[in-house]
């Protein structure tokens, strides 16, 4: 048997952990730069707030409505969902984290245990320990477990856990489940299936494998069909290392200043290096790109990119930041107002063993950089991200007249987040104070 544990309205639930006064009230979370709505509470959905709605339209259409608005706070979301995963790890034989708010669990070896009661107890433990509500679906394969989690989320009678363990339950669930909500069936296949009169999961399951081969020629659709009919054929996912890593942002305002662009690029490069170390990898190629705002047809347009192969693959922040900065010098042009930039690291492989260049005499320096990154990562993990950064990552604060004040801060101008909540579990400066 498999299970999937899904955090309900994850971003909203994370914000409510330290704001219990928002329970039962409409809450929305905005995308980077406070652009549009990416998460909504059930109460916000009932008001008619749509996913992807631009923030300015939200302000125009819901004037007078008391809606709690938050900027995305991924540091908070990652830390709280990490606590949920730690509880899950203690409760199951094995697990696979599918996304920030979903986790597959493998329940082999739990014979004789009432899985429905187990799931309800797990929900209560997570909610009591972390404050996060979760929905749990359990089934004989991953597709049916995902399907069961939808029922657990939508219908309070399941008490946050739905179990599909018989053919009778499976068929009943398939007849009630719309085709567009099936895991593995995207919008393109949904449209084609509906043309053939397939509107529910049960309709798809009733077709033959020969019909699937003749109609779709797609292994993913066939696997989904087999799982809907009770087979277990979706391969067990392994946490595969990414083949490339990209960190990019759109700026709140257009930028012409080279020094400010260099600071943004340095931060993106440092983030890529951190992600490499988190998955135990190194990169052999660093690439950057710059672009203007394509919607401003009244302004000169430019899109530039450049990459460089490293002599020795690395995950060292200093090396990747320096390489990205040198590439910026090559593609930056005065007179353009840049709106977006990014850094991509490619040629990714394991961090051991690393084939060094025969004529590279910096082997000792390579090991020093690795030890330095380990120490910096540990301090930032314990004291809060960006506690220690490179000087190139810091923005110079300016007064109202644009003059430098001499004070530096990290990411102050990188992303607009006027409504970001504190991080009381990861930053000493945000720790909760009792009156």
Short mmCIF file of C-alpha atoms in Angstrom, two decimals:
data_model
loop_
_atom_site.label_atom_id
_atom_site.label_comp_id
_atom_site.label_asym_id
_atom_site.label_seq_id
_atom_site.Cartn_x
_atom_site.Cartn_y
_atom_site.Cartn_z
CA UNK A 1 0.00 0.00 0.00
CA UNK A 2 1.00 3.59 -0.66
CA UNK A 3 0.00 6.84 0.95
CA UNK A 4 0.36 10.48 0.07
CA UNK A 5 0.34 13.20 2.69
CA UNK A 6 -0.60 16.64 1.37
CA UNK A 7 -0.46 19.89 3.36
CA UNK A 8 -3.82 21.64 2.95
CA UNK A 9 -3.48 25.10 1.35
CA UNK A 10 0.19 24.88 2.27
CA UNK A 11 1.34 28.52 2.05
CA UNK A 12 -1.81 29.83 3.71
CA UNK A 13 -1.57 27.21 6.47
CA UNK A 14 2.07 28.16 7.12
CA UNK A 15 1.05 31.81 7.56
CA UNK A 16 -1.74 30.83 9.94
CA UNK A 17 0.57 28.83 12.23
CA UNK A 18 1.71 32.05 13.91
CA UNK A 19 -1.49 33.97 13.14
CA UNK A 20 -4.33 31.89 14.61
CA UNK A 21 -6.54 34.99 14.42
CA UNK A 22 -6.72 34.39 10.64
CA UNK A 23 -8.44 31.03 11.01
CA UNK A 24 -11.76 31.14 9.15
CA UNK A 25 -10.86 34.40 7.38
CA UNK A 26 -9.88 34.98 3.72
CA UNK A 27 -6.11 34.81 3.22
CA UNK A 28 -4.04 35.05 0.02
CA UNK A 29 -0.33 34.64 -0.67
CA UNK A 30 1.31 36.53 -3.54
CA UNK A 31 4.02 35.50 -5.98
CA UNK A 32 7.52 37.01 -6.14
CA UNK A 33 7.46 40.80 -6.39
CA UNK A 34 3.89 40.70 -5.04
CA UNK A 35 2.68 40.12 -8.58
CA UNK A 36 -0.31 37.80 -8.42
CA UNK A 37 -2.17 35.37 -6.16
CA UNK A 38 -0.52 31.95 -5.88
CA UNK A 39 -2.32 30.54 -2.82
CA UNK A 40 -5.79 31.08 -1.36
CA UNK A 41 -7.62 29.97 1.73
CA UNK A 42 -10.99 28.28 1.26
CA UNK A 43 -12.65 31.50 2.43
CA UNK A 44 -10.77 33.48 -0.27
CA UNK A 45 -11.89 30.98 -2.90
CA UNK A 46 -15.50 31.41 -1.78
CA UNK A 47 -15.18 35.16 -2.33
CA UNK A 48 -14.32 34.44 -5.96
CA UNK A 49 -10.59 35.17 -5.82
CA UNK A 50 -8.93 33.22 -8.63
CA UNK A 51 -5.44 31.73 -8.70
CA UNK A 52 -3.16 33.94 -10.78
CA UNK A 53 -5.22 37.10 -10.21
CA UNK A 54 -2.89 40.15 -10.32
CA UNK A 55 -2.62 41.90 -6.98
CA UNK A 56 -3.75 45.26 -8.38
CA UNK A 57 -6.96 43.64 -9.66
CA UNK A 58 -7.51 42.05 -6.25
CA UNK A 59 -7.31 45.51 -4.70
CA UNK A 60 -9.73 46.94 -7.28
CA UNK A 61 -12.36 44.17 -7.22
CA UNK A 62 -12.44 43.46 -3.48
CA UNK A 63 -12.32 46.97 -2.06
CA UNK A 64 -13.69 46.97 1.46
CA UNK A 65 -13.23 43.22 1.97
CA UNK A 66 -11.03 42.23 4.90
CA UNK A 67 -8.52 39.98 3.14
CA UNK A 68 -5.17 39.12 4.76
CA UNK A 69 -2.43 39.45 2.14
CA UNK A 70 1.07 37.96 2.46
CA UNK A 71 4.16 38.04 0.26
CA UNK A 72 5.72 34.64 -0.47
CA UNK A 73 7.99 33.59 2.40
CA UNK A 74 9.70 30.42 1.21
CA UNK A 75 12.07 30.36 4.17
CA UNK A 76 9.09 29.97 6.51
CA UNK A 77 7.28 27.49 4.25
CA UNK A 78 10.36 25.31 3.79
CA UNK A 79 11.10 25.20 7.51
CA UNK A 80 7.55 24.31 8.61
CA UNK A 81 7.03 21.68 5.91
CA UNK A 82 10.43 20.25 6.89
CA UNK A 83 9.03 19.68 10.38
CA UNK A 84 6.05 17.88 8.85
CA UNK A 85 8.40 15.62 6.87
CA UNK A 86 10.40 14.82 10.01
CA UNK A 87 7.24 13.56 11.75
CA UNK A 88 6.32 11.50 8.69
CA UNK A 89 9.83 9.99 8.62
CA UNK A 90 9.32 8.69 12.15
CA UNK A 91 5.99 7.06 11.29
CA UNK A 92 6.64 5.10 8.07
CA UNK A 93 9.07 2.46 6.75
CA UNK A 94 10.06 4.69 3.80
CA UNK A 95 9.01 7.92 2.10
CA UNK A 96 9.66 10.15 -0.91
CA UNK A 97 9.19 13.91 -0.78
CA UNK A 98 7.31 14.73 -3.97
CA UNK A 99 7.10 18.52 -3.57
CA UNK A 100 7.23 21.19 -0.87
CA UNK A 101 3.76 20.18 0.36
CA UNK A 102 3.40 16.53 -0.71
CA UNK A 103 5.10 13.35 0.45
CA UNK A 104 4.59 9.77 -0.78
CA UNK A 105 4.93 7.08 1.90
CA UNK A 106 5.47 3.36 1.39
CA UNK A 107 3.45 1.30 3.86
CA UNK A 108 4.94 -2.15 3.25
CA UNK A 109 5.51 -3.96 6.55
CA UNK A 110 2.52 -2.33 8.26
CA UNK A 111 0.35 -5.43 7.96
CA UNK A 112 -2.19 -5.79 10.74
CA UNK A 113 -2.38 -2.04 11.31
CA UNK A 114 -5.67 -0.24 10.77
CA UNK A 115 -4.40 2.20 8.13
CA UNK A 116 -7.48 4.43 8.33
CA UNK A 117 -7.02 4.95 12.06
CA UNK A 118 -3.26 5.31 11.55
CA UNK A 119 -3.81 8.12 9.03
CA UNK A 120 -6.25 9.95 11.30
CA UNK A 121 -3.78 9.72 14.20
CA UNK A 122 -0.94 10.99 11.97
CA UNK A 123 -3.03 14.02 10.98
CA UNK A 124 -3.70 14.80 14.64
CA UNK A 125 -0.02 14.45 15.56
CA UNK A 126 1.14 16.76 12.74
CA UNK A 127 -1.49 19.36 13.55
CA UNK A 128 -0.68 19.29 17.27
CA UNK A 129 3.10 19.42 16.75
CA UNK A 130 3.38 21.85 13.82
CA UNK A 131 -0.04 23.45 13.42
CA UNK A 132 -0.32 22.31 9.79
CA UNK A 133 -3.50 20.54 8.56
CA UNK A 134 -2.83 17.65 6.18
CA UNK A 135 -4.93 15.31 4.04
CA UNK A 136 -3.91 11.67 3.69
CA UNK A 137 -4.84 9.33 0.85
CA UNK A 138 -4.02 5.61 0.97
CA UNK A 139 -4.34 3.14 -1.89
CA UNK A 140 -2.75 0.11 -3.61
CA UNK A 141 -0.76 2.39 -5.94
CA UNK A 142 0.33 6.02 -6.17
CA UNK A 143 -2.42 7.14 -8.55
CA UNK A 144 -5.21 5.78 -6.35
CA UNK A 145 -3.50 7.21 -3.26
CA UNK A 146 -3.48 10.66 -4.93
CA UNK A 147 -7.13 10.20 -5.85
CA UNK A 148 -7.97 9.25 -2.25
CA UNK A 149 -6.19 12.35 -0.92
CA UNK A 150 -8.58 14.54 -2.94
CA UNK A 151 -11.57 12.96 -1.19
CA UNK A 152 -9.84 13.36 2.20
CA UNK A 153 -9.31 17.06 1.46
CA UNK A 154 -12.79 17.82 0.08
CA UNK A 155 -15.05 15.83 2.40
CA UNK A 156 -14.84 16.38 6.21
CA UNK A 157 -16.50 13.01 6.82
CA UNK A 158 -13.25 11.23 6.01
CA UNK A 159 -11.59 12.95 9.01
CA UNK A 160 -8.54 13.89 6.86
CA UNK A 161 -7.80 10.33 5.73
CA UNK A 162 -9.36 8.35 2.87
CA UNK A 163 -8.50 4.68 2.32
CA UNK A 164 -9.13 2.82 -0.94
CA UNK A 165 -8.46 -0.83 -0.18
CA UNK A 166 -11.20 -2.73 -2.05
CA UNK A 167 -12.44 -2.90 -5.64
CA UNK A 168 -15.82 -1.64 -4.49
CA UNK A 169 -14.25 1.54 -3.05
CA UNK A 170 -12.03 1.93 -6.10
CA UNK A 171 -14.90 1.80 -8.60
CA UNK A 172 -17.06 4.13 -6.52
CA UNK A 173 -14.20 6.67 -6.31
CA UNK A 174 -13.46 6.45 -10.06
CA UNK A 175 -17.08 7.19 -10.96
CA UNK A 176 -17.00 10.38 -8.86
CA UNK A 177 -13.60 11.63 -10.00
CA UNK A 178 -13.35 14.06 -12.98
CA UNK A 179 -10.82 13.19 -15.68
CA UNK A 180 -9.05 16.57 -15.46
CA UNK A 181 -8.07 15.97 -11.81
CA UNK A 182 -6.30 12.63 -12.39
CA UNK A 183 -2.60 12.65 -11.55
CA UNK A 184 -0.64 12.25 -14.79
CA UNK A 185 -3.39 13.51 -17.13
CA UNK A 186 -2.54 17.03 -18.26
CA UNK A 187 -4.74 19.59 -19.95
CA UNK A 188 -3.78 18.44 -23.46
CA UNK A 189 -4.80 14.83 -22.82
CA UNK A 190 -7.89 15.95 -20.90
CA UNK A 191 -9.20 17.80 -23.95
CA UNK A 192 -8.61 14.78 -26.22
CA UNK A 193 -10.19 12.34 -23.77
CA UNK A 194 -13.30 14.49 -23.45
CA UNK A 195 -13.63 14.45 -27.24
CA UNK A 196 -14.03 10.67 -26.92
CA UNK A 197 -16.62 11.01 -24.15
CA UNK A 198 -14.19 10.25 -21.31
CA UNK A 199 -15.28 12.56 -18.48
CA UNK A 200 -14.43 10.57 -15.36
CA UNK A 201 -11.68 8.30 -14.15
CA UNK A 202 -14.11 5.40 -14.47
CA UNK A 203 -14.72 6.20 -18.16
CA UNK A 204 -10.97 5.98 -18.80
CA UNK A 205 -10.58 2.76 -16.82
CA UNK A 206 -13.32 1.08 -18.89
CA UNK A 207 -11.41 1.44 -22.17
CA UNK A 208 -9.02 -1.26 -23.42
CA UNK A 209 -5.25 -1.05 -23.60
CA UNK A 210 -5.53 -1.51 -27.37
CA UNK A 211 -7.66 1.61 -27.61
CA UNK A 212 -5.07 3.54 -25.57
CA UNK A 213 -2.23 2.42 -27.86
CA UNK A 214 -4.16 3.38 -30.98
CA UNK A 215 -5.27 6.74 -29.60
CA UNK A 216 -2.36 8.13 -27.58
CA UNK A 217 0.87 6.12 -28.09
CA UNK A 218 1.95 7.38 -24.66
CA UNK A 219 3.41 5.32 -21.82
CA UNK A 220 2.29 7.81 -19.14
CA UNK A 221 -1.39 7.53 -20.12
CA UNK A 222 -1.11 3.74 -20.21
CA UNK A 223 0.47 3.63 -16.75
CA UNK A 224 -2.30 5.86 -15.41
CA UNK A 225 -4.93 3.57 -16.98
CA UNK A 226 -3.30 0.49 -15.42
CA UNK A 227 -3.15 2.12 -11.99
CA UNK A 228 -6.79 3.17 -12.17
CA UNK A 229 -7.55 -0.52 -12.73
CA UNK A 230 -5.59 -1.49 -9.61
CA UNK A 231 -2.11 -2.32 -10.95
CA UNK A 232 1.04 -0.88 -9.38
CA UNK A 233 3.22 0.21 -12.28
CA UNK A 234 4.41 3.81 -11.74
CA UNK A 235 8.11 3.41 -10.84
CA UNK A 236 9.16 4.28 -7.31
CA UNK A 237 10.50 7.82 -7.56
CA UNK A 238 13.99 8.48 -6.35
CA UNK A 239 15.16 11.96 -5.43
CA UNK A 240 16.93 12.53 -8.71
CA UNK A 241 19.56 15.26 -8.83
CA UNK A 242 18.73 18.06 -11.21
CA UNK A 243 20.66 18.23 -14.49
CA UNK A 244 20.65 22.03 -14.45
CA UNK A 245 19.81 24.64 -11.83
CA UNK A 246 18.46 28.11 -12.58
CA UNK A 247 17.90 31.07 -10.29
CA UNK A 248 16.24 34.06 -11.97
CA UNK A 249 14.02 36.97 -11.03
CA UNK A 250 12.13 39.86 -12.53
CA UNK A 251 13.12 43.12 -10.87
CA UNK A 252 10.51 45.31 -9.14
CA UNK A 253 11.80 48.23 -11.24
CA UNK A 254 13.89 48.36 -14.40
CA UNK A 255 17.65 48.63 -13.80
CA UNK A 256 20.34 50.41 -15.79
CA UNK A 257 23.11 50.53 -13.17
CA UNK A 258 25.87 47.94 -13.71
CA UNK A 259 26.79 47.68 -10.02
CA UNK A 260 23.19 46.92 -9.04
CA UNK A 261 22.91 44.28 -11.76
CA UNK A 262 26.17 42.71 -10.56
CA UNK A 263 24.75 42.42 -7.05
CA UNK A 264 21.64 40.65 -8.34
CA UNK A 265 23.74 38.27 -10.46
CA UNK A 266 25.99 37.55 -7.46
CA UNK A 267 23.00 36.62 -5.33
CA UNK A 268 21.56 34.34 -8.01
CA UNK A 269 24.93 32.65 -8.51
CA UNK A 270 25.33 32.13 -4.76
CA UNK A 271 21.87 30.55 -4.62
CA UNK A 272 22.76 28.17 -7.45
CA UNK A 273 25.93 27.15 -5.60
CA UNK A 274 23.94 26.49 -2.44
CA UNK A 275 21.45 24.31 -4.35
CA UNK A 276 24.35 22.34 -5.83
CA UNK A 277 25.73 21.58 -2.38
CA UNK A 278 22.29 20.63 -1.07
CA UNK A 279 22.03 17.83 -3.64
CA UNK A 280 25.70 16.84 -3.37
CA UNK A 281 26.63 18.01 -6.87
CA UNK A 282 29.11 20.17 -8.73
CA UNK A 283 28.69 22.10 -11.98
CA UNK A 284 31.03 22.40 -14.94
CA UNK A 285 29.31 25.28 -16.77
CA UNK A 286 28.04 28.67 -15.56
CA UNK A 287 25.64 30.69 -17.73
CA UNK A 288 23.89 34.03 -17.21
CA UNK A 289 21.26 36.01 -19.11
CA UNK A 290 19.84 39.54 -19.10
CA UNK A 291 16.64 40.83 -20.70
CA UNK A 292 14.70 44.05 -20.96
CA UNK A 293 10.93 44.35 -20.55
CA UNK A 294 9.33 42.95 -23.76
CA UNK A 295 6.05 44.69 -22.91
CA UNK A 296 7.67 48.13 -23.08
CA UNK A 297 7.77 48.50 -26.83
CA UNK A 298 8.60 52.17 -26.40
CA UNK A 299 12.03 51.25 -24.99
CA UNK A 300 15.12 49.68 -26.64
CA UNK A 301 14.99 45.88 -26.38
CA UNK A 302 17.84 43.50 -25.59
CA UNK A 303 18.26 39.84 -24.62
CA UNK A 304 21.80 38.61 -23.96
CA UNK A 305 23.29 35.36 -22.65
CA UNK A 306 26.77 33.93 -22.22
CA UNK A 307 28.24 30.79 -20.66
CA UNK A 308 31.64 29.63 -19.51
CA UNK A 309 33.03 26.15 -18.87
CA UNK A 310 34.95 25.76 -15.60
CA UNK A 311 38.40 24.16 -15.53
CA UNK A 312 37.32 22.02 -12.57
CA UNK A 313 33.64 21.38 -11.75
CA UNK A 314 32.73 23.01 -8.45
CA UNK A 315 29.96 24.07 -6.09
CA UNK A 316 32.06 26.78 -4.44
CA UNK A 317 30.10 30.00 -3.99
CA UNK A 318 33.13 32.22 -4.60
CA UNK A 319 34.08 30.52 -7.87
CA UNK A 320 30.56 30.51 -9.30
CA UNK A 321 29.90 34.12 -8.26
CA UNK A 322 33.19 35.31 -9.79
CA UNK A 323 32.49 33.45 -13.03
CA UNK A 324 28.97 34.90 -13.27
CA UNK A 325 30.30 38.41 -12.63
CA UNK A 326 32.90 38.08 -15.40
CA UNK A 327 30.17 36.95 -17.80
CA UNK A 328 28.07 39.97 -16.86
CA UNK A 329 30.92 42.25 -17.91
CA UNK A 330 30.78 40.66 -21.36
CA UNK A 331 27.04 41.04 -22.00
CA UNK A 332 26.11 44.25 -20.17
CA UNK A 333 25.39 47.22 -22.43
CA UNK A 334 24.71 50.77 -21.31
CA UNK A 335 21.50 52.42 -22.43
CA UNK A 336 19.20 49.47 -21.78
CA UNK A 337 16.72 49.19 -18.93
CA UNK A 338 16.92 45.59 -17.73
CA UNK A 339 13.90 43.91 -16.18
CA UNK A 340 15.07 40.32 -15.65
CA UNK A 341 18.28 38.39 -15.04
CA UNK A 342 19.28 34.87 -14.15
CA UNK A 343 22.10 32.42 -13.54
CA UNK A 344 22.11 28.80 -14.74
CA UNK A 345 24.61 26.11 -13.75
CA UNK A 346 24.89 23.08 -16.03
CA UNK A 347 27.12 20.08 -16.62
CA UNK A 348 26.09 18.82 -13.19
CA UNK A 349 27.61 15.70 -11.68
CA UNK A 350 28.34 14.15 -8.27
CA UNK A 351 30.73 15.99 -5.98
CA UNK A 352 32.95 12.94 -5.58
CA UNK A 353 35.15 11.94 -7.28
CA UNK A 354 36.00 15.14 -9.20
CA UNK A 355 38.37 15.00 -12.15
CA UNK A 356 40.70 17.97 -11.80
CA UNK A 357 42.67 19.50 -14.65
CA UNK A 358 46.20 18.09 -15.05
CA UNK A 359 47.71 21.57 -15.07
CA UNK A 360 45.53 23.00 -12.28
CA UNK A 361 47.79 23.56 -9.27
CA UNK A 362 45.02 24.86 -7.00
CA UNK A 363 44.04 21.51 -5.45
CA UNK A 364 44.76 22.85 -1.96
CA UNK A 365 42.70 25.98 -2.65
CA UNK A 366 39.87 23.76 -3.93
CA UNK A 367 39.71 21.92 -0.60
CA UNK A 368 39.87 25.19 1.35
CA UNK A 369 36.88 26.53 -0.57
CA UNK A 370 34.93 23.36 0.12
CA UNK A 371 35.60 23.60 3.87
CA UNK A 372 34.69 27.30 3.86
CA UNK A 373 31.36 26.62 2.16
CA UNK A 374 30.59 23.88 4.68
CA UNK A 375 31.14 26.27 7.58
CA UNK A 376 29.11 29.09 5.98
CA UNK A 377 26.23 26.72 5.13
CA UNK A 378 26.15 25.46 8.72
CA UNK A 379 26.09 28.97 10.20
CA UNK A 380 23.36 30.09 7.81
CA UNK A 381 21.36 26.97 8.58
CA UNK A 382 21.57 27.57 12.34
CA UNK A 383 21.41 31.37 12.47
CA UNK A 384 19.19 32.09 9.45
CA UNK A 385 19.83 32.33 5.73
CA UNK A 386 22.12 35.16 4.58
CA UNK A 387 23.70 35.50 8.04
CA UNK A 388 27.04 35.25 6.21
CA UNK A 389 27.32 36.25 2.55
CA UNK A 390 29.93 37.50 0.13
CA UNK A 391 30.49 41.23 -0.07
CA UNK A 392 29.36 41.11 -3.71
CA UNK A 393 25.90 39.99 -2.56
CA UNK A 394 25.17 43.12 -0.55
CA UNK A 395 23.13 46.07 -1.76
CA UNK A 396 24.15 49.54 -0.63
CA UNK A 397 21.30 51.34 1.08
CA UNK A 398 20.46 54.80 -0.28
CA UNK A 399 18.60 57.75 1.16
CA UNK A 400 15.63 59.50 -0.47
CA UNK A 401 18.00 61.52 -2.67
CA UNK A 402 19.75 58.41 -3.97
CA UNK A 403 22.96 58.94 -1.98
CA UNK A 404 24.75 55.92 -0.52
CA UNK A 405 24.36 55.69 3.26
CA UNK A 406 27.18 53.20 3.79
CA UNK A 407 24.81 50.63 5.23
CA UNK A 408 24.57 47.31 3.42
CA UNK A 409 21.79 44.76 3.40
CA UNK A 410 21.16 41.52 1.56
CA UNK A 411 18.32 41.11 -0.94
CA UNK A 412 16.78 44.43 0.16
CA UNK A 413 16.06 45.46 -3.41
CA UNK A 414 16.03 42.03 -5.05
CA UNK A 415 12.36 41.13 -4.61
CA UNK A 416 9.40 43.23 -3.67
CA UNK A 417 7.79 41.72 -0.58
CA UNK A 418 5.83 44.46 1.15
CA UNK A 419 3.63 41.94 2.99
CA UNK A 420 6.17 39.32 4.07
CA UNK A 421 5.64 37.78 7.49
CA UNK A 422 8.44 37.23 10.04
CA UNK A 423 10.48 34.02 10.31
CA UNK A 424 10.30 33.24 14.04
CA UNK A 425 11.67 29.69 13.68
CA UNK A 426 14.78 30.54 11.63
CA UNK A 427 15.87 34.09 12.53
CA UNK A 428 16.78 35.39 15.96
CA UNK A 429 15.65 38.88 14.90
CA UNK A 430 12.12 37.54 14.30
CA UNK A 431 11.77 35.47 17.45
CA UNK A 432 8.36 35.78 19.10
CA UNK A 433 8.28 38.22 22.01
CA UNK A 434 5.72 37.77 24.78
CA UNK A 435 4.28 40.87 26.34
#
